[in-house]
Coordinates of C-alpha atoms in Angstrom, one line a residue:
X1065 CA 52.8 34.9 -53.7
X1066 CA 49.4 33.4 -51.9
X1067 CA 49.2 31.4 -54.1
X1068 CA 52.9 29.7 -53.8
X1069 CA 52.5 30.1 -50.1
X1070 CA 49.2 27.9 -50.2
X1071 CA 50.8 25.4 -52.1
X1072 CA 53.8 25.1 -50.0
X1073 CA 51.1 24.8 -46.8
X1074 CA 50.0 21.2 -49.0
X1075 CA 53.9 20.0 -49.5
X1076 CA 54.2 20.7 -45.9
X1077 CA 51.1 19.1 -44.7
X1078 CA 51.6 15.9 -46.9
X1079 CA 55.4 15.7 -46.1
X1080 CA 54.5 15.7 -42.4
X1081 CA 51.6 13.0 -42.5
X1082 CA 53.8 11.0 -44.8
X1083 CA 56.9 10.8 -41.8
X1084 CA 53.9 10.7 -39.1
X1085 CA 53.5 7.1 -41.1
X1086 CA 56.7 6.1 -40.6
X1087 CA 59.3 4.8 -38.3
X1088 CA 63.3 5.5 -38.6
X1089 CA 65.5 2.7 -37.3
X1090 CA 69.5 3.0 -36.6
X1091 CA 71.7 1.0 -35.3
X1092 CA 75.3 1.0 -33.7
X1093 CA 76.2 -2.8 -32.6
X1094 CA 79.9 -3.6 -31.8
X1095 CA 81.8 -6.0 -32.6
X1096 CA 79.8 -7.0 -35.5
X1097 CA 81.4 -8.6 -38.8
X1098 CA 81.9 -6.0 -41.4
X1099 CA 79.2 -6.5 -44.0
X1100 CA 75.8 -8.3 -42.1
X1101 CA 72.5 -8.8 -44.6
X1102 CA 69.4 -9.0 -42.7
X1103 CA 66.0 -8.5 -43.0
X1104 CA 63.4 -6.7 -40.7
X1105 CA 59.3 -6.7 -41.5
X1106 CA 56.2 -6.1 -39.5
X1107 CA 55.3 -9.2 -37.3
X1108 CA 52.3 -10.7 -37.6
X1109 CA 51.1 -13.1 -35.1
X1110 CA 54.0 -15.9 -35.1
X1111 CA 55.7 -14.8 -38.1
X1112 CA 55.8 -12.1 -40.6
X1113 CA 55.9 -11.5 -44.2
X1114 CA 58.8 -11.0 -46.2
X1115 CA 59.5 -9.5 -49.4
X1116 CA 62.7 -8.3 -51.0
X1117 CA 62.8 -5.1 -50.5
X1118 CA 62.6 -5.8 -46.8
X1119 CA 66.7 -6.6 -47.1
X1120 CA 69.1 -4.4 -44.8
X1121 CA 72.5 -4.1 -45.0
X1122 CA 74.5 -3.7 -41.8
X1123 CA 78.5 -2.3 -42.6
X1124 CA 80.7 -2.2 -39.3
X1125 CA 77.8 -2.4 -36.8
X1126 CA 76.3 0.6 -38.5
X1127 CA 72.5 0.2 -40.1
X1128 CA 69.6 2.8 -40.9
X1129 CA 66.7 2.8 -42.6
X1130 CA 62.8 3.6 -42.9
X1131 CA 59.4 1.2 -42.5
X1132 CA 55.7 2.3 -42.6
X1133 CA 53.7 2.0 -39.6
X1134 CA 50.2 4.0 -39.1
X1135 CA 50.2 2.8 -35.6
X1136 CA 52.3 0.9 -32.3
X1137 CA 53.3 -2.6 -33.8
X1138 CA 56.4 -4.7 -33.5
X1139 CA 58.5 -5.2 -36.1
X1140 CA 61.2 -8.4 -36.3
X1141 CA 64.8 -8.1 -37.7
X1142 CA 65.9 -11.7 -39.2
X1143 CA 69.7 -12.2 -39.6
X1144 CA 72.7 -15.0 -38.6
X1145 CA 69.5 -17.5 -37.8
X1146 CA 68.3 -15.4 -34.8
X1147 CA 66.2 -12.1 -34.6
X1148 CA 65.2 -9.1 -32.5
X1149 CA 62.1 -7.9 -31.7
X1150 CA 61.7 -4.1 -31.6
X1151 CA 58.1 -1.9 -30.8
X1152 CA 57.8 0.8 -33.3
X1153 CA 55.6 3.6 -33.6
X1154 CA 54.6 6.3 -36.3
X1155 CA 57.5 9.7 -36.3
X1156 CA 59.5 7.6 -34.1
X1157 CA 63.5 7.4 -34.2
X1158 CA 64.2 4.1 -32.8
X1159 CA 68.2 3.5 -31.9
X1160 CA 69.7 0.5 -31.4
X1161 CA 72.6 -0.4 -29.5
X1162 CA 74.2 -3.3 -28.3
X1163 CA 77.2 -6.0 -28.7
X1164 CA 77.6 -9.1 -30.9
X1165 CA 77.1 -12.0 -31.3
X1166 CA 74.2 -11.3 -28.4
X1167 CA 71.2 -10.1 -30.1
X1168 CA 68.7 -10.8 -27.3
X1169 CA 70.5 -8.3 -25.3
X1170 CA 70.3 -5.6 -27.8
X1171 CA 68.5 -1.9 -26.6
X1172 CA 66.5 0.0 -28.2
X1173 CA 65.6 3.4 -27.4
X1174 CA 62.9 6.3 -29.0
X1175 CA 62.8 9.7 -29.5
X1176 CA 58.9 9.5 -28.8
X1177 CA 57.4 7.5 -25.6
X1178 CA 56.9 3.8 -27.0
X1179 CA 55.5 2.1 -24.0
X1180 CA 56.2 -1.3 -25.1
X1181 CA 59.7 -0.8 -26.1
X1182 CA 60.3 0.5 -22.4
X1183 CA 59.3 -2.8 -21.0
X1184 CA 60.8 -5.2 -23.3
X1185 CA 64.0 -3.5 -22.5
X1186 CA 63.4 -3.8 -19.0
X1187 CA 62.5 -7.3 -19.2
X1188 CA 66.3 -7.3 -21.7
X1189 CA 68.0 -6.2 -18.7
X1190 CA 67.0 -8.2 -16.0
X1191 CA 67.5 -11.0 -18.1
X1192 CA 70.8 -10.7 -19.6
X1193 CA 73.0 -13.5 -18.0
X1194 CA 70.5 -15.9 -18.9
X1195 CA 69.6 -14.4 -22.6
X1196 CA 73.8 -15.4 -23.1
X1197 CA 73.8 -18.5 -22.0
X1198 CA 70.5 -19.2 -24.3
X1199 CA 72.7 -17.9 -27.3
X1200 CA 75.8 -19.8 -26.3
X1201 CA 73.9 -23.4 -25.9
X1202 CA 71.5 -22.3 -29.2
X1203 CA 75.4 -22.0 -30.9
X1204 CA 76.1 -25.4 -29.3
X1205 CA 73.0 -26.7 -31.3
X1206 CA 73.8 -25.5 -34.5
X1207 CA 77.3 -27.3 -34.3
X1208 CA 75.7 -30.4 -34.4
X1209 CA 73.3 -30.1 -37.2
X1210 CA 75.9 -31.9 -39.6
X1211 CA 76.1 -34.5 -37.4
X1212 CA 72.5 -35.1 -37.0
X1213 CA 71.6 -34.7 -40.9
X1214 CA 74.4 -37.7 -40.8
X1215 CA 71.9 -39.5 -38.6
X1216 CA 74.5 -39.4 -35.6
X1217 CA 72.1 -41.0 -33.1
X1218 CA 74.8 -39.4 -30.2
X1219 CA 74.9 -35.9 -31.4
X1220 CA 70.9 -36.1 -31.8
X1221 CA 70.5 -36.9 -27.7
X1222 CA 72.9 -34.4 -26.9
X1223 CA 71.3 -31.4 -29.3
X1224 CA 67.9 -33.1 -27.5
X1225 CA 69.2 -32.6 -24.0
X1226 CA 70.8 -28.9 -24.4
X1227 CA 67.0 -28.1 -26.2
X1228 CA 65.5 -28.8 -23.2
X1229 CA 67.9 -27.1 -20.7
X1230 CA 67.4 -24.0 -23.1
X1231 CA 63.3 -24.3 -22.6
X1232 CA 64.0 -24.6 -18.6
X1233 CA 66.3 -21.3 -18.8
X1234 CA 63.3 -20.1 -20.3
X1235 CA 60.6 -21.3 -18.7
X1236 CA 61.8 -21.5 -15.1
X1237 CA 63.8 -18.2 -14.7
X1238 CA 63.5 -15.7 -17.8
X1239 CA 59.4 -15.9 -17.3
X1240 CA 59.7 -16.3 -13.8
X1241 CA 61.4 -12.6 -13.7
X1242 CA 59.6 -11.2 -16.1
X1243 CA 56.7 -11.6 -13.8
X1244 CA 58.2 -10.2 -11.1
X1245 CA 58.9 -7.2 -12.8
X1246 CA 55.4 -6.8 -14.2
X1247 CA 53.9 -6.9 -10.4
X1248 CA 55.9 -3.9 -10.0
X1249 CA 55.1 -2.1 -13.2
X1250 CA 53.1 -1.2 -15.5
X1251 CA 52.0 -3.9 -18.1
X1252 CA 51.8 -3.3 -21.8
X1253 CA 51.1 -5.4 -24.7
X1254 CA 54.6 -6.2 -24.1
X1255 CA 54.3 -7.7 -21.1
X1256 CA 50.9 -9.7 -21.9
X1257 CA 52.6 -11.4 -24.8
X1258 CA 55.1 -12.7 -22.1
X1259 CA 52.1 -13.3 -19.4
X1260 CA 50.5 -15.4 -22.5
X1261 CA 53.6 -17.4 -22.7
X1262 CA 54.2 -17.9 -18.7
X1263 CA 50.1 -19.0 -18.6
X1264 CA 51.3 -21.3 -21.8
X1265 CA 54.0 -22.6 -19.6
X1266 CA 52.3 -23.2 -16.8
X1267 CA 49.4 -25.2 -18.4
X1268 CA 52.2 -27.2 -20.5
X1269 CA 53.3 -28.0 -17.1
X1270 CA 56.8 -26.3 -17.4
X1271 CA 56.6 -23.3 -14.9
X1272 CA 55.5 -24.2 -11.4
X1273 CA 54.4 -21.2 -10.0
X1274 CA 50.9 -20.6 -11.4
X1275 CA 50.0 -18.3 -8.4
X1276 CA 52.5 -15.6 -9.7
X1277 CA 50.9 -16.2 -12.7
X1278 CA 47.6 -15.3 -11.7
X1279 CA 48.9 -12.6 -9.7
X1280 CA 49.9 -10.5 -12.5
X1281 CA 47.0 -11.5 -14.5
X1282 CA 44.7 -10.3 -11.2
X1283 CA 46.3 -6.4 -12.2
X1284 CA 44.8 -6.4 -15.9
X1285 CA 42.5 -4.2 -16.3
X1286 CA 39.4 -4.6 -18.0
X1287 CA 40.1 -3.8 -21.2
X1288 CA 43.5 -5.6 -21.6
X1289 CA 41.6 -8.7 -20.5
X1290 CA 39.0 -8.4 -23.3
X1291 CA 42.0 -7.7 -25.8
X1292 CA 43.2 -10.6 -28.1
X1293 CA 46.3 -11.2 -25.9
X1294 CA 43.7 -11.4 -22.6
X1295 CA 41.6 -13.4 -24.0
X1296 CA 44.8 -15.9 -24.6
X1297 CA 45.7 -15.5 -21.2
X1298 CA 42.1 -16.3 -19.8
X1299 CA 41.9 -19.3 -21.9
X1300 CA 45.0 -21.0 -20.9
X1301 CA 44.5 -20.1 -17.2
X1302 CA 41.1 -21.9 -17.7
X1303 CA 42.2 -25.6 -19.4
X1304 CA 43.2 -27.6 -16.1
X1305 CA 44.2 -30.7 -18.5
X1306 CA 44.5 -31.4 -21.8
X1307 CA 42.3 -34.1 -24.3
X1308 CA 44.2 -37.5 -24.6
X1309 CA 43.8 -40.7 -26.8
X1310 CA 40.9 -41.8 -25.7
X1311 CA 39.1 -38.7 -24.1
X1312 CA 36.3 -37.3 -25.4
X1313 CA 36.4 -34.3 -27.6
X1314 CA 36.8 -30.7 -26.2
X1315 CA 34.7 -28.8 -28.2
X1316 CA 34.4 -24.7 -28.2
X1317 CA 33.0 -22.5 -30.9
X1318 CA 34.3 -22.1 -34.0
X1319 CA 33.8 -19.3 -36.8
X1320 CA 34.4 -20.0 -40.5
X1321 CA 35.3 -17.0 -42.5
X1322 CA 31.6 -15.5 -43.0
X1323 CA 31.3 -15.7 -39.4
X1324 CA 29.0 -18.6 -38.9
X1325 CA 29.2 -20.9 -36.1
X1326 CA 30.2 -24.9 -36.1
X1327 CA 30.9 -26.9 -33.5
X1328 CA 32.7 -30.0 -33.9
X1329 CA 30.1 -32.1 -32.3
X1330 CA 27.9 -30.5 -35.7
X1331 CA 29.9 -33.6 -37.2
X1332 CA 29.2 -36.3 -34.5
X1333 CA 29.0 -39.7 -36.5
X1334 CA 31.4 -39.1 -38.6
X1335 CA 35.6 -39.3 -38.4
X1336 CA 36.9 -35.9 -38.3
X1337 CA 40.6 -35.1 -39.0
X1338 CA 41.5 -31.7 -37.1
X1339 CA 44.5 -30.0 -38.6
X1340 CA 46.0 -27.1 -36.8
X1341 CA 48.3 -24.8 -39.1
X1342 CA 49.4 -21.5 -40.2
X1343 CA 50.5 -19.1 -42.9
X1344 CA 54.1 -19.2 -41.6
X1345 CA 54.5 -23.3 -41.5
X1346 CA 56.3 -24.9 -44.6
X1347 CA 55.2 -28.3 -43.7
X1348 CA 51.6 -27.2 -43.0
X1349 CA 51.2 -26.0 -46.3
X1350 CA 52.8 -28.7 -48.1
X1351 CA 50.0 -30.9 -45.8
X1352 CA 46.9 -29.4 -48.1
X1353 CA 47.2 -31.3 -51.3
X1354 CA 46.8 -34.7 -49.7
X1355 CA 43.9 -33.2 -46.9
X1356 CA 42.2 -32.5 -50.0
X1357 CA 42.9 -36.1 -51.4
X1358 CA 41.7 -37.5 -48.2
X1359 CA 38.3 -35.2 -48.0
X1360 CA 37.9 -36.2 -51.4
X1361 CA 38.7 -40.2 -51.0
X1362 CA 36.5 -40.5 -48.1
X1363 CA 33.9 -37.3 -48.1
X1364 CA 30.9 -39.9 -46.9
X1365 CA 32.5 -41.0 -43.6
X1366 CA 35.5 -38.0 -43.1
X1367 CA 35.1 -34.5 -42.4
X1368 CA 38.3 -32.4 -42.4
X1369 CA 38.6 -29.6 -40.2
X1370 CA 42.0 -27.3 -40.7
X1371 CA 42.0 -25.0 -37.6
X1372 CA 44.3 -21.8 -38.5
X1373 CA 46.0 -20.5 -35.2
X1374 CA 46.8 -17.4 -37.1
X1375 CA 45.5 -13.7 -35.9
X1376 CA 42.2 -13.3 -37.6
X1377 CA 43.6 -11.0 -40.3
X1378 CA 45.8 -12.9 -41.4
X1379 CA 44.3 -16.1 -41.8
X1380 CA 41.1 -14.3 -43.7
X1381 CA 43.7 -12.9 -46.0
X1382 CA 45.5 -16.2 -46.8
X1383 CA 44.4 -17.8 -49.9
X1384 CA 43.6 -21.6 -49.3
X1385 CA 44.3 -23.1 -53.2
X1386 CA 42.9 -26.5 -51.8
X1387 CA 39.4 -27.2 -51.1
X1388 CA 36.2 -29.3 -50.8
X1389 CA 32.8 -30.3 -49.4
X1390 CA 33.7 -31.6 -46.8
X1391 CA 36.9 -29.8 -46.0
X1392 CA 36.2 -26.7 -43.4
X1393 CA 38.5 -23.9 -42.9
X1394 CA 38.1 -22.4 -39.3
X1395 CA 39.1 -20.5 -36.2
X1396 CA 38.5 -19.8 -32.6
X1397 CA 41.0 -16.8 -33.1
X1398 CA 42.9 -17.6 -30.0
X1399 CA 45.8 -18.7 -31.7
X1400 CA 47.7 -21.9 -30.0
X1401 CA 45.8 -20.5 -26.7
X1402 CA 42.4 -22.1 -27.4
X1403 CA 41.4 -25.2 -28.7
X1404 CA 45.2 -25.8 -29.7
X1405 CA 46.1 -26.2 -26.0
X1406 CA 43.0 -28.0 -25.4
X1407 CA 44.4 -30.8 -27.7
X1408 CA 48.1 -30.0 -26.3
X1409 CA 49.3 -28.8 -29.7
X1410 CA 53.2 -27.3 -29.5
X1411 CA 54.1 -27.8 -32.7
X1412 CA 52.5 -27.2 -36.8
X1413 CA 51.3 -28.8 -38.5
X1414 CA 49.5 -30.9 -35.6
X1415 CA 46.7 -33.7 -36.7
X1416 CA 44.1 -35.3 -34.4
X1417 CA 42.0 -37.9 -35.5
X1418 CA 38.7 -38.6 -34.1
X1419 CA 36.0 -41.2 -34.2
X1420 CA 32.6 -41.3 -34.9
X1421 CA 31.5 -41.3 -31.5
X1422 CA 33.4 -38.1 -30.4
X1423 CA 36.4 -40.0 -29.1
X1424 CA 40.4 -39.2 -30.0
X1425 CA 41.8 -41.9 -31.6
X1426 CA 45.6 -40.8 -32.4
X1427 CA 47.3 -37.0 -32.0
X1428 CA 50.7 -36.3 -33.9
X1429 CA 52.7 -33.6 -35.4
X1430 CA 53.9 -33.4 -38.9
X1431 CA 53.5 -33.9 -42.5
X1432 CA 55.1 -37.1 -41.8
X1433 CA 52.6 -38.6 -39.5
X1434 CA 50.3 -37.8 -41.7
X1435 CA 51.2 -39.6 -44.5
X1436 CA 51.9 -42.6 -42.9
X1437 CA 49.6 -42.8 -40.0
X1438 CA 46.6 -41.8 -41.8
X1439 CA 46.3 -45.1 -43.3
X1440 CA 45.5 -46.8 -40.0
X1441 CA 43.1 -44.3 -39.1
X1442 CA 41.3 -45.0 -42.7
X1443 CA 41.6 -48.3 -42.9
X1444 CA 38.4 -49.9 -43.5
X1445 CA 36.7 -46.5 -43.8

């Protein structure tokens, strides 16, 4: 009898740890169509990886299933080319409610205290109106895709125009009242992620009110300031303007994988190509076979520099195929907060070329411009 009691103690034990590592999530949306796949993984940094077994199946609204977490992270559901962002913790119940087709809207609630979750909701509901009117112009968009892949130069100005009053919704009242709300209460990593994009904002230019920026940023604490997400935050409160053709070069210290230091005056005399990606871009990884032809073609006078804007797990844990001499993989692990808004860099891949004497020569964004303008900037090299 001890002796099946004692061994019951372990099944209990290991059963408990086991659902103390992960999180349940249920959900109850109306009006949904009757069969919805989706997907829903960890998020990592800007994006996330997913694998098959990640797949969901939604039937009348209705959804439920498990995910592993050994601590507070957020996970990202994927589905009808828009996605929710959910806070989960270990042993928690997470339910999710809402209506379709407004995702943005959706709560979610815990059976277990998930600071975060509280004030993402709270931002959700403040924030309603203007989260449907974002989904009703991003529908608008989508409508004209045909059209545009038909090189409809109208339909390509008008998707242009409702963009941008989308990125004003955003930037000029969502973030403004987000703000608000986080001078009243308490700020979680929640919140900073949203102070990191208002302090992106603001340096881009885009919201006005960098006061009530700094205001909330004036209530971190110490320690959320020397987090990741504060360090962001300092940074981009920092950059007054950003390098143009023609400036000199802003330079800050970078880290390679091992941890050593470069600079990229180290390379002063030489043209350096900067080339800001990450795991999650298509077109930045497509990029690496011809930065490798180019290091290769021209490894007396170039220097490549690929500047990964990835957390710094995950870019240590990508594996670069490509390589060479003169071809160095590093980071400032402050994502597009640091030396990416130095140069101004929205969008990946982004290249900037730069002379000899320290000078920027040409920015641009894509695999395109790289292909084609690259051969001005080497010509003669």
């Amino acid at each position: 009898m001890k002796t099946l009691a004692w061994l019951f103690g372990i099944f209990v034990c290991a059963s408990s740890a086991y659902g103390q590592k992960t999180v349940t999530i249920e959900g109850d949306i109306r009006n949904m169509p009757d069969t919805v796949r989706f997907f829903c993984a960890e998020m990592k940094g800007n994006g996330m990886d997913v694998r098959p077994e990640d797949q969901e199946k939604m039937v009348n609204g209705k959804f439920k299933f498990t995910r592993e977490a050994d601590r507070t992270t957020k996970m990202y559901i994927s589905l009808n080319n828009t996605g929710y962002t959910v806070w989960v913790k270990p042993g928690a119940n997470i339910k999710i409610t809402g209506e379709a087709p407004y995702v943005q809207n959706w709560l979610a609630e815990s059976d277990i205290p998930i600071p975060e979750q509280v004030e993402l909701n709270r931002f959700r509901e403040a924030t309603r109106e203007e989260n449907i009117r974002i989904h009703d112009l991003t529908a608008e968009c989508m409508k004209l895709l045909p059209k545009i892949r038909a090189k409809d130069s109208v339909a390509k100005q008008e998707f242009a125009s409702i963009r941008q009053t989308v990125n004003s919704i955003h930037d000029e009242i969502i973030l403004q009242k987000e703000l608000l709300l986080m001078l009243d209460y308490p700020i979680t990593d929640a919140g900073l992620e949203e102070l990191r994009d208002a302090a992106k904002s603001c340096q881009a230019g885009k919201l006005k009110d960098k006061a009530l920026v700094v205001s909330v940023y004036s209530k971190l604490t110490d320690e959320q300031r020397q987090s990741r997400l504060g360090e962001e935050i300092t940074s981009l409160l920092s950059i007054s303007s950003t390098v143009q053709e023609g400036d000199k070069i802003a330079d800050v210290e970078l880290k390679d994988i091992k941890g050593n230091i470069h600079h990229l005056s180290d390379y002063k005399g030489k043209y350096i190509i900067l080339d800001f990606w990450s795991r999650y871009c298509g077109p930045c990884l497509d990029a690496f076979p011809l930065l490798k032809e180019i290091a290769e073609k021209y490894k007396e006078k170039i220097v490549v520099i690929s500047l990964s804007v990835d957390p710094e797990a995950v870019w240590k844990e990508t594996e670069v195929k490509e390589s060479a001499d003169n071809w160095l993989q590093l980071s400032d692990g402050l994502g597009m907060s640091g030396i990416a808004a130095h140069y101004g860099v929205h969008a990946l891949p982004s290249f900037i070329y730069i002379s000899p004497e320290s000078t920027v020569l040409k920015a641009g964004q894509g695999y395109k411009f790289l292909s084609e303008d690259i051969r001005t900037f080497i010509k003669d090299k």
